[in-house]
Coordinates of C-alpha atoms and ligand atoms in Angstrom, one line a residue:
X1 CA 60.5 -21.3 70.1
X2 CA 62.6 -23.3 68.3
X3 CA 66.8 -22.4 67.7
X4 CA 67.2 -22.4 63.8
X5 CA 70.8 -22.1 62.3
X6 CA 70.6 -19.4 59.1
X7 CA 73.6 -20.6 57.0
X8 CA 74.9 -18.2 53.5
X9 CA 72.2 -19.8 50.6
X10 CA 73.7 -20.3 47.2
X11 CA 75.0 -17.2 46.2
X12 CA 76.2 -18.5 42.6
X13 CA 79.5 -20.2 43.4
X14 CA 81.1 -16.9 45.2
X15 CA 84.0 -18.0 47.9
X16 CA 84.8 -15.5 51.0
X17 CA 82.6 -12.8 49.7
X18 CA 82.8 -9.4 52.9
X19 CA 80.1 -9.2 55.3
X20 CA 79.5 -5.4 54.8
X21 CA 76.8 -4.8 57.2
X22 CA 75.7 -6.4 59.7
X23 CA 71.8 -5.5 60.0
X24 CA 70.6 -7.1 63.0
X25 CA 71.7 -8.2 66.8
X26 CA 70.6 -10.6 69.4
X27 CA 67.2 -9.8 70.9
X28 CA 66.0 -8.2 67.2
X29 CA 62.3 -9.4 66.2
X30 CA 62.7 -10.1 62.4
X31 CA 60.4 -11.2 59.8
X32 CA 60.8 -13.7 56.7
X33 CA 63.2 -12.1 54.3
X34 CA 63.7 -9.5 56.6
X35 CA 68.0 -8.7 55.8
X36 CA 69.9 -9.9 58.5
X37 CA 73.7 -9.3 56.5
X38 CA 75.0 -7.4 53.8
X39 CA 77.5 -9.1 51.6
X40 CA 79.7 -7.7 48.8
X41 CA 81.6 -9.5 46.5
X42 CA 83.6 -7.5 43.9
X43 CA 80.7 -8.0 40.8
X44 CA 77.4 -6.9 43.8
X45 CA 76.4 -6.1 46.7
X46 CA 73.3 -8.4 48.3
X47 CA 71.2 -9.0 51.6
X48 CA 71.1 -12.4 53.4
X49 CA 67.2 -12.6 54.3
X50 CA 65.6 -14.4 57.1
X51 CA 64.2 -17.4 56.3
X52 CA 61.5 -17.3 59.5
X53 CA 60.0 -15.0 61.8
X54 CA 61.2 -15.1 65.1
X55 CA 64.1 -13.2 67.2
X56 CA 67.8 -13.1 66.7
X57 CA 69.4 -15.2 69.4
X58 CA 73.4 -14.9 68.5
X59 CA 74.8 -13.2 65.0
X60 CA 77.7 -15.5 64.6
X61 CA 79.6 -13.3 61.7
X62 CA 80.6 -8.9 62.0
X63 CA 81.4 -6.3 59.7
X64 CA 84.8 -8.4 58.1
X65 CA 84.0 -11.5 58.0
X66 CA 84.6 -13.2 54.9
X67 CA 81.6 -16.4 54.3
X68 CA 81.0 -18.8 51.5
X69 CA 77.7 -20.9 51.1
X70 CA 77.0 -23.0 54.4
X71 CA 78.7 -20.4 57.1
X72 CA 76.8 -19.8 60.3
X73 CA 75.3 -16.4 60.2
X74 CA 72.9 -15.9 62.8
X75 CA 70.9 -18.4 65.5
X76 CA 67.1 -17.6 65.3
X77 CA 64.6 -18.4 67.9
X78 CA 62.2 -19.1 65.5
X79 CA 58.2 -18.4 65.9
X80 CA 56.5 -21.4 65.8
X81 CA 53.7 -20.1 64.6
X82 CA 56.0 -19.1 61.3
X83 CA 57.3 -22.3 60.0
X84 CA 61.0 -21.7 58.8
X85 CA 61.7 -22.4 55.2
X86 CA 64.8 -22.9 53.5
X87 CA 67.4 -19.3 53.1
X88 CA 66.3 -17.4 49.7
X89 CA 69.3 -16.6 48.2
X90 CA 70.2 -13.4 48.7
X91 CA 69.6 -10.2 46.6
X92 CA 71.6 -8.6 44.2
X93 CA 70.7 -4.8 44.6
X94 CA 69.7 -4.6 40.6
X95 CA 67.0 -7.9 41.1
X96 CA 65.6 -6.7 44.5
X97 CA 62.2 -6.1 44.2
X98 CA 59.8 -4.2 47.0
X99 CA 56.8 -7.1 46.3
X100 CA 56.7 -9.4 49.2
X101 CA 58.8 -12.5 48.5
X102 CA 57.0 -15.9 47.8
X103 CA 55.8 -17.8 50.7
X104 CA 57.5 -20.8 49.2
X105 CA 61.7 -21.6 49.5
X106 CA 62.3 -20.3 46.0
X107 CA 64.9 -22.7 43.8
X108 CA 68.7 -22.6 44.6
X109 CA 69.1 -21.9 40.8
X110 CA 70.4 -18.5 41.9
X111 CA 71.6 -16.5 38.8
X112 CA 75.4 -17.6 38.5
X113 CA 76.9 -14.1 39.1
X114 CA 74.4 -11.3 40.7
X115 CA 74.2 -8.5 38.6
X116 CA 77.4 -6.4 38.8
X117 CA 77.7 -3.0 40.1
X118 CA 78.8 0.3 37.6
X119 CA 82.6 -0.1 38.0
X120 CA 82.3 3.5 39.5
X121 CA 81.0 1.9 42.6
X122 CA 84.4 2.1 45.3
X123 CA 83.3 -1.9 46.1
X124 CA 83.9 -2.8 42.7
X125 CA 87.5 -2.2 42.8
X126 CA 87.9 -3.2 46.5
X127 CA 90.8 -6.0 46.2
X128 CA 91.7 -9.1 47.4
X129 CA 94.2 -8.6 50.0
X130 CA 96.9 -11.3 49.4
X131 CA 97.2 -11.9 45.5
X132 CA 100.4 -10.9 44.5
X133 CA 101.8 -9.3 42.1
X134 CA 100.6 -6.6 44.2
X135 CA 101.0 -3.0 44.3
X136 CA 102.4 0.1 46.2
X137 CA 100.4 0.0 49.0
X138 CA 101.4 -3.7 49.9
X139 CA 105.0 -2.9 49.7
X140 CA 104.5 -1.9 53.4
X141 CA 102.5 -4.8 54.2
X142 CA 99.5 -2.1 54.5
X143 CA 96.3 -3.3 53.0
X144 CA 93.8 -0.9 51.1
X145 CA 90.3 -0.2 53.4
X146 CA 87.3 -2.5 51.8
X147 CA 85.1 0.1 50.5
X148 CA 81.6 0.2 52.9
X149 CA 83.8 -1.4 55.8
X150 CA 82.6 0.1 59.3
X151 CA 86.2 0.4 61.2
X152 CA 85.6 -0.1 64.9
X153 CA 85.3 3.9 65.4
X154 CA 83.0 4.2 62.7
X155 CA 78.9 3.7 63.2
X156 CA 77.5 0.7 61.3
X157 CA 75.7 1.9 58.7
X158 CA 72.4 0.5 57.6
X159 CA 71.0 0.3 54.2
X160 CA 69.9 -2.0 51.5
X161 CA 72.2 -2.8 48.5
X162 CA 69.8 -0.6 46.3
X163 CA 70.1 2.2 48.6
X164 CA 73.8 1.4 48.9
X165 CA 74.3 1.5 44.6
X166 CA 72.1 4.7 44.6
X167 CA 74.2 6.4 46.9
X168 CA 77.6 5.1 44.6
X169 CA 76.1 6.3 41.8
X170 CA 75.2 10.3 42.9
X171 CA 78.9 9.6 45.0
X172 CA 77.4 10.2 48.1
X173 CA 79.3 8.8 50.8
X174 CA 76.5 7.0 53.5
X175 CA 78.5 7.2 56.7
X176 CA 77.9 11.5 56.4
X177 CA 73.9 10.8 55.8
X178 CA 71.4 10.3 58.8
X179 CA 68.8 7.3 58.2
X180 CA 65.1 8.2 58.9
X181 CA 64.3 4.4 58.5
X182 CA 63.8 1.8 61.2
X183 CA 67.0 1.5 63.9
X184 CA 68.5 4.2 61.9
X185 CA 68.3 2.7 58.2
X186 CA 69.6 4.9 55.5
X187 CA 66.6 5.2 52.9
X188 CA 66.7 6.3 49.3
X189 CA 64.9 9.3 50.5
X190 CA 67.9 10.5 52.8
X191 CA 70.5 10.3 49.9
X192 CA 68.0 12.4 47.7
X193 CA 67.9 14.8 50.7
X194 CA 71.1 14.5 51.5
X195 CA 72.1 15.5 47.6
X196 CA 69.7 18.0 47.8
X197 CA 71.4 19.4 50.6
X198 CA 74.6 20.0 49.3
X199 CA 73.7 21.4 45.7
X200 CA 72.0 24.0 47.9
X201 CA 74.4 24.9 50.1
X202 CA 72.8 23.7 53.6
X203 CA 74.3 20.3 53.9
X204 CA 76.7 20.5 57.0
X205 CA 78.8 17.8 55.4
X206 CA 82.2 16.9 57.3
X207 CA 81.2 19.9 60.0
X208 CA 82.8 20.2 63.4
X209 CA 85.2 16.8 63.3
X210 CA 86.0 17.6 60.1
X211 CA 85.8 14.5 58.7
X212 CA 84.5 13.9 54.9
X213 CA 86.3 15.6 52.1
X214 CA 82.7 17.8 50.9
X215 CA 83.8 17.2 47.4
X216 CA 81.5 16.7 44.5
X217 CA 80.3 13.9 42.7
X218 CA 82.7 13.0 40.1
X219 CA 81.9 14.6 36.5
X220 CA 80.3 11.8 34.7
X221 CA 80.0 12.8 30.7
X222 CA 79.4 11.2 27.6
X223 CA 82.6 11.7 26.0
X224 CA 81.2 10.2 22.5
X225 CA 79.4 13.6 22.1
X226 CA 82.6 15.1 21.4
X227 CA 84.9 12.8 19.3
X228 CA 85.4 9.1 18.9
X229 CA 86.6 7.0 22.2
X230 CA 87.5 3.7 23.0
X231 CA 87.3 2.4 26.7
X232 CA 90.2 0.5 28.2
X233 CA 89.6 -1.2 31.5
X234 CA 92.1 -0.4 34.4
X235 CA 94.8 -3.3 34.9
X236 CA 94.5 -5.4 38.2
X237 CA 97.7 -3.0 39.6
X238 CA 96.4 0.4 38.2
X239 CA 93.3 -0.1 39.9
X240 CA 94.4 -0.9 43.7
X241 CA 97.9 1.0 42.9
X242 CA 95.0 4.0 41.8
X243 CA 93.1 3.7 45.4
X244 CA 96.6 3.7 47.8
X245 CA 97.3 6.8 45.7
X246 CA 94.6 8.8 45.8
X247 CA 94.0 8.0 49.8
X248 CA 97.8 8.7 50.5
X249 CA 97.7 11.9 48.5
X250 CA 94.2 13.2 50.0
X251 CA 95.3 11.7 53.6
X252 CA 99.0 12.7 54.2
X253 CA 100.1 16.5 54.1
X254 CA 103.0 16.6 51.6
X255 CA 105.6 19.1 51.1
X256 CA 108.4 18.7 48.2
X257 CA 111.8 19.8 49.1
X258 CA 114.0 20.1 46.1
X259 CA 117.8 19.8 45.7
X260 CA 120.2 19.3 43.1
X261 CA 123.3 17.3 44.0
X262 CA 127.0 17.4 42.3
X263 CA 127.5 14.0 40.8
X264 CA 130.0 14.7 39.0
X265 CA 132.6 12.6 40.6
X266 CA 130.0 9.9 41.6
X267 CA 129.8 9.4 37.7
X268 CA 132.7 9.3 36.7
X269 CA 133.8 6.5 39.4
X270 CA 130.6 4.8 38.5
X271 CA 131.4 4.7 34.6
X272 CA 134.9 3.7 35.4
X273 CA 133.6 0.9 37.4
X274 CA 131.0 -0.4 34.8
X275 CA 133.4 0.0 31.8
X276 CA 136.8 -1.9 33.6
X277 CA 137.9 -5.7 32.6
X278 CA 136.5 -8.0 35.3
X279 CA 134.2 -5.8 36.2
X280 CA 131.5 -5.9 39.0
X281 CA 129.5 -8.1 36.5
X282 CA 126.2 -6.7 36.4
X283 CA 125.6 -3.0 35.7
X284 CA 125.8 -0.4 38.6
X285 CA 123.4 2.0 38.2
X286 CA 123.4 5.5 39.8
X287 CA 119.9 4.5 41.6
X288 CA 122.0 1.3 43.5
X289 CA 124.4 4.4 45.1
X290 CA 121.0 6.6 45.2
X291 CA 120.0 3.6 47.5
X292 CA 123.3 3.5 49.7
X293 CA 123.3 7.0 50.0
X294 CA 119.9 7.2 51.4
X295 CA 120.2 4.8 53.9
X296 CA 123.0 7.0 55.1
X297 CA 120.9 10.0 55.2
X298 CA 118.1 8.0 57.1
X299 CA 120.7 6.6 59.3
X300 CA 121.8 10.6 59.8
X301 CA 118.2 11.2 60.4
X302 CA 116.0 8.4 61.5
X303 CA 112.6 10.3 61.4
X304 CA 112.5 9.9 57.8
X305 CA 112.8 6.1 58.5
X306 CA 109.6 6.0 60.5
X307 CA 106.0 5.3 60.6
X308 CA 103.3 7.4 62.6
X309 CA 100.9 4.6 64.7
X310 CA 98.5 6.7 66.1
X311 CA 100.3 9.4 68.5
X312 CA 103.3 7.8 68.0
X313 CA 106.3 7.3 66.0
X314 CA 107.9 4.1 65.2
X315 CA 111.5 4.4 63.9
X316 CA 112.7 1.3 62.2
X317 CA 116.2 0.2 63.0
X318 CA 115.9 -1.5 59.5
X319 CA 116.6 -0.2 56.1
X320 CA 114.1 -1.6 53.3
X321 CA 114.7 0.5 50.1
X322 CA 111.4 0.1 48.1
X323 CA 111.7 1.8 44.4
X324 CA 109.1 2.4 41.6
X325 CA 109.2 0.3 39.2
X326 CA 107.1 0.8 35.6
X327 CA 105.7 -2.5 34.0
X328 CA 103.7 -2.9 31.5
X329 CA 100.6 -3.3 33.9
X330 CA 101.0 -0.2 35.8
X331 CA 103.3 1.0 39.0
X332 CA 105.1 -1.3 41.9
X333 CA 107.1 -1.0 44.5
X334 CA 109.7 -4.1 45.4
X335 CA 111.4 -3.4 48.2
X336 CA 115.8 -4.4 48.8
X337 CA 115.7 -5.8 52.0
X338 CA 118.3 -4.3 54.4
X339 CA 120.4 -2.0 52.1
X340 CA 122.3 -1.5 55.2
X341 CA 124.3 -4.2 55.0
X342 CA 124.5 -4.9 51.1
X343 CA 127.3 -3.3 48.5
X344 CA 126.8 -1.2 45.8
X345 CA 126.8 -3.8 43.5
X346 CA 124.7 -6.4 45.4
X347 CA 121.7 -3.7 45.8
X348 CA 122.6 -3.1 41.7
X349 CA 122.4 -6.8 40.8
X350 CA 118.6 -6.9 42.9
X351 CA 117.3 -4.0 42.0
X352 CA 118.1 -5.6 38.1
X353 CA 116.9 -9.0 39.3
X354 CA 113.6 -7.3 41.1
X355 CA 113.1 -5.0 38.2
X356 CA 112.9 -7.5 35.3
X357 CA 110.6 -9.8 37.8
X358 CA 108.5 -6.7 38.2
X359 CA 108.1 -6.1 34.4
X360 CA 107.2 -10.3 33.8
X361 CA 104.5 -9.8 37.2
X362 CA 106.7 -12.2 38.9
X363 CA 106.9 -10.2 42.0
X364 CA 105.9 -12.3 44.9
X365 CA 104.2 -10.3 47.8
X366 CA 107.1 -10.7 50.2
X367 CA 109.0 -8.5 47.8
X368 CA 106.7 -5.7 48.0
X369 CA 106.6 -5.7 51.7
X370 CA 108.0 -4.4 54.2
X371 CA 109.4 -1.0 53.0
X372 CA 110.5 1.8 55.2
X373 CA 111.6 4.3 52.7
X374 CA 111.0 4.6 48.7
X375 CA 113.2 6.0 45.7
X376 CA 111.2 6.9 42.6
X377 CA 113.8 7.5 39.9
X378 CA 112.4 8.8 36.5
X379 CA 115.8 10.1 35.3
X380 CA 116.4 7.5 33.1
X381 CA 113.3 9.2 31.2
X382 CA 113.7 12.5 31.4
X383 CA 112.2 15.4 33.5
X384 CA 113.9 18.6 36.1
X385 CA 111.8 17.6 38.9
X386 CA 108.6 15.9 40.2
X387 CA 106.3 15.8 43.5
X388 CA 106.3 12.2 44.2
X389 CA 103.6 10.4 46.2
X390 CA 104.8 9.1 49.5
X391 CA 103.9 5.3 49.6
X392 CA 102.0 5.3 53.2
X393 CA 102.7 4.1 55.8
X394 CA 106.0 5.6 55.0
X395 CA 106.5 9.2 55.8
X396 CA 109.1 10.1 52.5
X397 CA 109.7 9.1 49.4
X398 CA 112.9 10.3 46.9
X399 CA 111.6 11.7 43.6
X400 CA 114.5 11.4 41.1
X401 CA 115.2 13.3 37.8
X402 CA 118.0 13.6 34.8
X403 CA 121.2 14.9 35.3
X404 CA 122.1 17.7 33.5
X405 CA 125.7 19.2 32.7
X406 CA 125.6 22.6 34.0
X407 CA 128.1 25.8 34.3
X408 CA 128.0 26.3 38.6
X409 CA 129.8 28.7 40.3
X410 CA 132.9 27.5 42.5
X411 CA 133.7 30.3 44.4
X412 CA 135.9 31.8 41.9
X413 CA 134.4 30.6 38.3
X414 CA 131.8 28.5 36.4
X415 CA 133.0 25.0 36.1
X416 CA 130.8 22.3 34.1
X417 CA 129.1 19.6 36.7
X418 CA 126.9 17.0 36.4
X419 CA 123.9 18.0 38.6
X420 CA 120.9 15.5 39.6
X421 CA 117.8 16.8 40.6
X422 CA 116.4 15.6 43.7
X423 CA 113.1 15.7 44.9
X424 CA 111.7 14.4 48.4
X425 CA 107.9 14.7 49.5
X426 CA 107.8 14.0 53.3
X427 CA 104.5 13.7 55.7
X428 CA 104.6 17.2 57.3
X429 CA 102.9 15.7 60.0
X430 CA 106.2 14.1 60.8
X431 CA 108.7 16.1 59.5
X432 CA 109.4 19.5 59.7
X433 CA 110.9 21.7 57.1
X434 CA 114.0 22.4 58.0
X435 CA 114.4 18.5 58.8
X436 CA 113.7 17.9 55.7
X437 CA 116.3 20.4 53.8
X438 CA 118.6 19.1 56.2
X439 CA 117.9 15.0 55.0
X440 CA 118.0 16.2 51.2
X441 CA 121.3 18.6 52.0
X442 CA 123.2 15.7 53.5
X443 CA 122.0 13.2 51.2
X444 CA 123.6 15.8 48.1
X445 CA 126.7 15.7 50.2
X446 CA 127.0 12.3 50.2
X447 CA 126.7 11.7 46.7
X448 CA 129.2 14.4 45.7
X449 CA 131.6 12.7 47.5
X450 CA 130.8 9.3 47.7
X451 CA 132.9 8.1 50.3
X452 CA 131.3 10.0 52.8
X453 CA 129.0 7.2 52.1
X454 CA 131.0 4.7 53.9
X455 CA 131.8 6.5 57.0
Ligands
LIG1 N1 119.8 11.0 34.9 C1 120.2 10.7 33.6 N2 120.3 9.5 33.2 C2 119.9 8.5 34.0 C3 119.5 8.7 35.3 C4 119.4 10.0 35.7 N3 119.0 10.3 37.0 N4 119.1 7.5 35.8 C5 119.3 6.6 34.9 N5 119.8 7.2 33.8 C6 120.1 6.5 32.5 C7 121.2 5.5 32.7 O1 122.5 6.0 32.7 C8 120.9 4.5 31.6 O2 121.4 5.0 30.4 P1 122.2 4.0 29.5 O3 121.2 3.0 29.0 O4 122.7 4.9 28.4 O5 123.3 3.4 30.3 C9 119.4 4.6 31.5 O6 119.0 5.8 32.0 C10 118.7 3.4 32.3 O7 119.1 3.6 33.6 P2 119.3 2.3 34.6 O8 119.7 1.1 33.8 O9 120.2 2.9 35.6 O10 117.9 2.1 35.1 P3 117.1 3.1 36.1 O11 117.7 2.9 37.5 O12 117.0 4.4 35.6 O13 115.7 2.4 36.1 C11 113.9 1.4 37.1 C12 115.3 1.3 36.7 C13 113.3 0.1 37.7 C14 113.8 2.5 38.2 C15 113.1 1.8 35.9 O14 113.1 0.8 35.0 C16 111.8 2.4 36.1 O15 110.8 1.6 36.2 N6 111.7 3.7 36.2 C17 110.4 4.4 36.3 C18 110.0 4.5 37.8 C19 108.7 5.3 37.9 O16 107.8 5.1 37.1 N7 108.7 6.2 38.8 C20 107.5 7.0 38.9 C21 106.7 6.6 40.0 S1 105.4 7.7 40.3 O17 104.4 7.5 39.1

């Protein structure tokens, strides 16, 4: 037996492409071009095969680990009586063929890019982690799971890239099918039984822990058939901003509490401010007190200034104000960093200084990081109220609409205000009710009499 070093063949220029799979450990018999690794770069999905028969001595890479051509995969006590040849280069799922691979090392004029996945498949859209300008979810430093990751809690799943596209494709998600194959390998035949299983009925999918949403493949039509279309692809942003949605929306229980607070006063000072000689010199805006007043509220309240880490909370003693801002290229979060201790008009002149780098994508990743409570403020476009998504790891976010002049009741008539609608979705997994009309009560306090503020 002789100790052969497998290294990543040409796989057509790609840098730190994800080891999704890891399909073998030490003490495995494997066979030439038996897979040994599953890689996935964002244009395919291919298997690293074994260049000789023999058995696996040490796998030097796990389910993670980014590789480029030459890295150290896995140490092979080769058979002698199976002379090693050089790695094949691994196989894109669409140019995998089930004939036996040549005998012979095959030429390292590997097609340049493998051939790319649908761009339904969740891999295709995994990102990059640090490439800034990045989106929501990185304003709290979170990064987005890698679609076909096994976390350490979740079984390693075994199939071949074909199997792996098939199962994109119908939207089955692998980790809720059972593999008939060899060491529990997920075959083509257990997806179609798997989808079987579910348009009858029978399929216990997500049963007893509860896990797996059970929810349907997504409709794919021909939307030609009814009227002309034109395809757009998703911006960088929309795309990853898109994934930390949907998983926030589908993974946190929200609850809205609304609230309309008196601004009437806060207004007026504000205008006064804005329009007298020698001014602050750069506009306040109402979302700069919005800003002061909820780090107030949050100081009133600290639960609302938290994150859940598995059964606990961790309250942040800091106060990083991330708000939404719309560019051209779809939603971001930059974040004012400790809007405790800044004035009005410092947290106005960032927010203006953040928001026009936001619009140009000159947002550097440290400004979206970091975050421990967002403002989403659409009343400069209109709107009575909204159900804003909390940006997780966060556990609320402040949904903002456009004041409206309305007759309210004082006690003893109708007196014209100025009244801005409020609305705050919080986790109800950390926050109760009643805490939560409590935060959005004092916060409407505060900014009908701003100098509450500053106590
Ligand atoms: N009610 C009424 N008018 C308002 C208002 C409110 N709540 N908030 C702002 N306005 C008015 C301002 O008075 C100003 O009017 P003038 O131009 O006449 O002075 C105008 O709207 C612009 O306001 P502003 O300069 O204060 O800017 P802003 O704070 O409203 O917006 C920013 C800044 C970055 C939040 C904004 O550019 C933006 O991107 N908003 C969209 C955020 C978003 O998309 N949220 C949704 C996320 S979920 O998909």
């Amino acid at each position: 037996m002789a100790a052969l070093e497998v290294r990543i063949p040409n796989i057509g220029g790609f840098q730190d492409v994800g080891v999704i799979d890891v399909l073998v450990k030490p003490g495995d018999a494997v066979k030439v071009d038996d897979p040994l690794v599953t890689l996935e770069s964002d244009k395919a999905t291919m298997d690293v095969p074994s260049p000789a028969a023999g058995t696996v001595r040490e796998v030097r890479v796990q389910v993670g680990s980014r590789v480029s051509e030459g890295s150290l995969v896995v140490i092979l006590e080769a058979a002698e009586a199976a002379p090693a040849r050089a790695a094949a280069p691994p196989q894109p799922a669409a140019s995998r063929s089930p004939a036996p691979a040549p005998p012979a090392a095959p030429p390292v004029t590997a097609p340049a890019a493998p051939a790319a996945l649908p761009p339904t498949g969740a891999a295709a859209q995994a990102p990059p982690l640090a490439s800034p300008p990045s989106p929501a979810s990185l304003a709290t430093g979170a990064s987005p799971p890698a679609a076909g990751k096994a976390g350490p809690d979740r079984r390693v799943l075994h199939a071949s890239p074909s199997v792996r596209r098939f199962a994109r494709e119908l939207g089955v998600d692998l980790s809720q099918v059972a593999g008939s194959g060899p060491r529990g390998r997920i075959l083509r035949e257990d997806v179609q039984g798997f989808v079987k299983q579910v348009m009858s009925g029978t399929a216990a999918v997500g049963a007893g822990g509860g896990a797996g949403l059970d929810l349907l493949p997504w409709p794919r039509i021909d939307f030609a058939r009814f009227g002309p279309v034109e395809a757009r692809p998703l911006s960088r942003i929309r795309k990853i901003a898109g994934a930390n949605l949907a998983r926030n929306w589908v993974m946190i229980p929200h609850v809205t509490q609304f609230e309309e607070a008196d601004v009437t006063e806060l207004e007026s000072f504000r205008t006064r401010l804005n329009g007298e000689n020698g001014g602050p010199g750069v506009k306040v805006t109402l979302l700069a007190f919005l800003v002061k007043a909820c780090v107030a509220a949050l100081k009133r309240f600290p639960e609302l200034n938290a994150s859940l880490d598995g059964d606990s909370l961790v309250l942040k003693r800091y106060f990083h104000i991330g708000f939404a801002a719309d560019t051209p290229n779809g939603l971001v979060v930059p974040v004012v960093r400790e809007a405790d201790r800044k004035g009005v008009v410092e947290i106005a002149r960032e927010l203006a200084e953040l928001a026009a780098r936001a619009r140009e994508g000159k947002l550097a990743a440290a400004d979206l990081q970091g975050g421990s409570f967002s403002i989403s403020s659409l009343g400069g476009i209109g709107g009575t109220a909204f159900t804003p998504i909390i940006n997780a790891p966060e556990v609320a976010i402040l949904g903002v609409s456009r004041t409206s002049t309305r007759p309210v009741w004082d006690g003893g008539q109708f007196a014209p205000r100025l009244m801005l609608p409020l609305s705050l979705s919080y986790d109800h997994r950390v926050v109760d009710g009643a805490l939560a009309a409590r935060f959005t009560t004092h916060l409407a306090r505060l900014l009908a009499d701003p100098w509450r503020m500053v106590l």
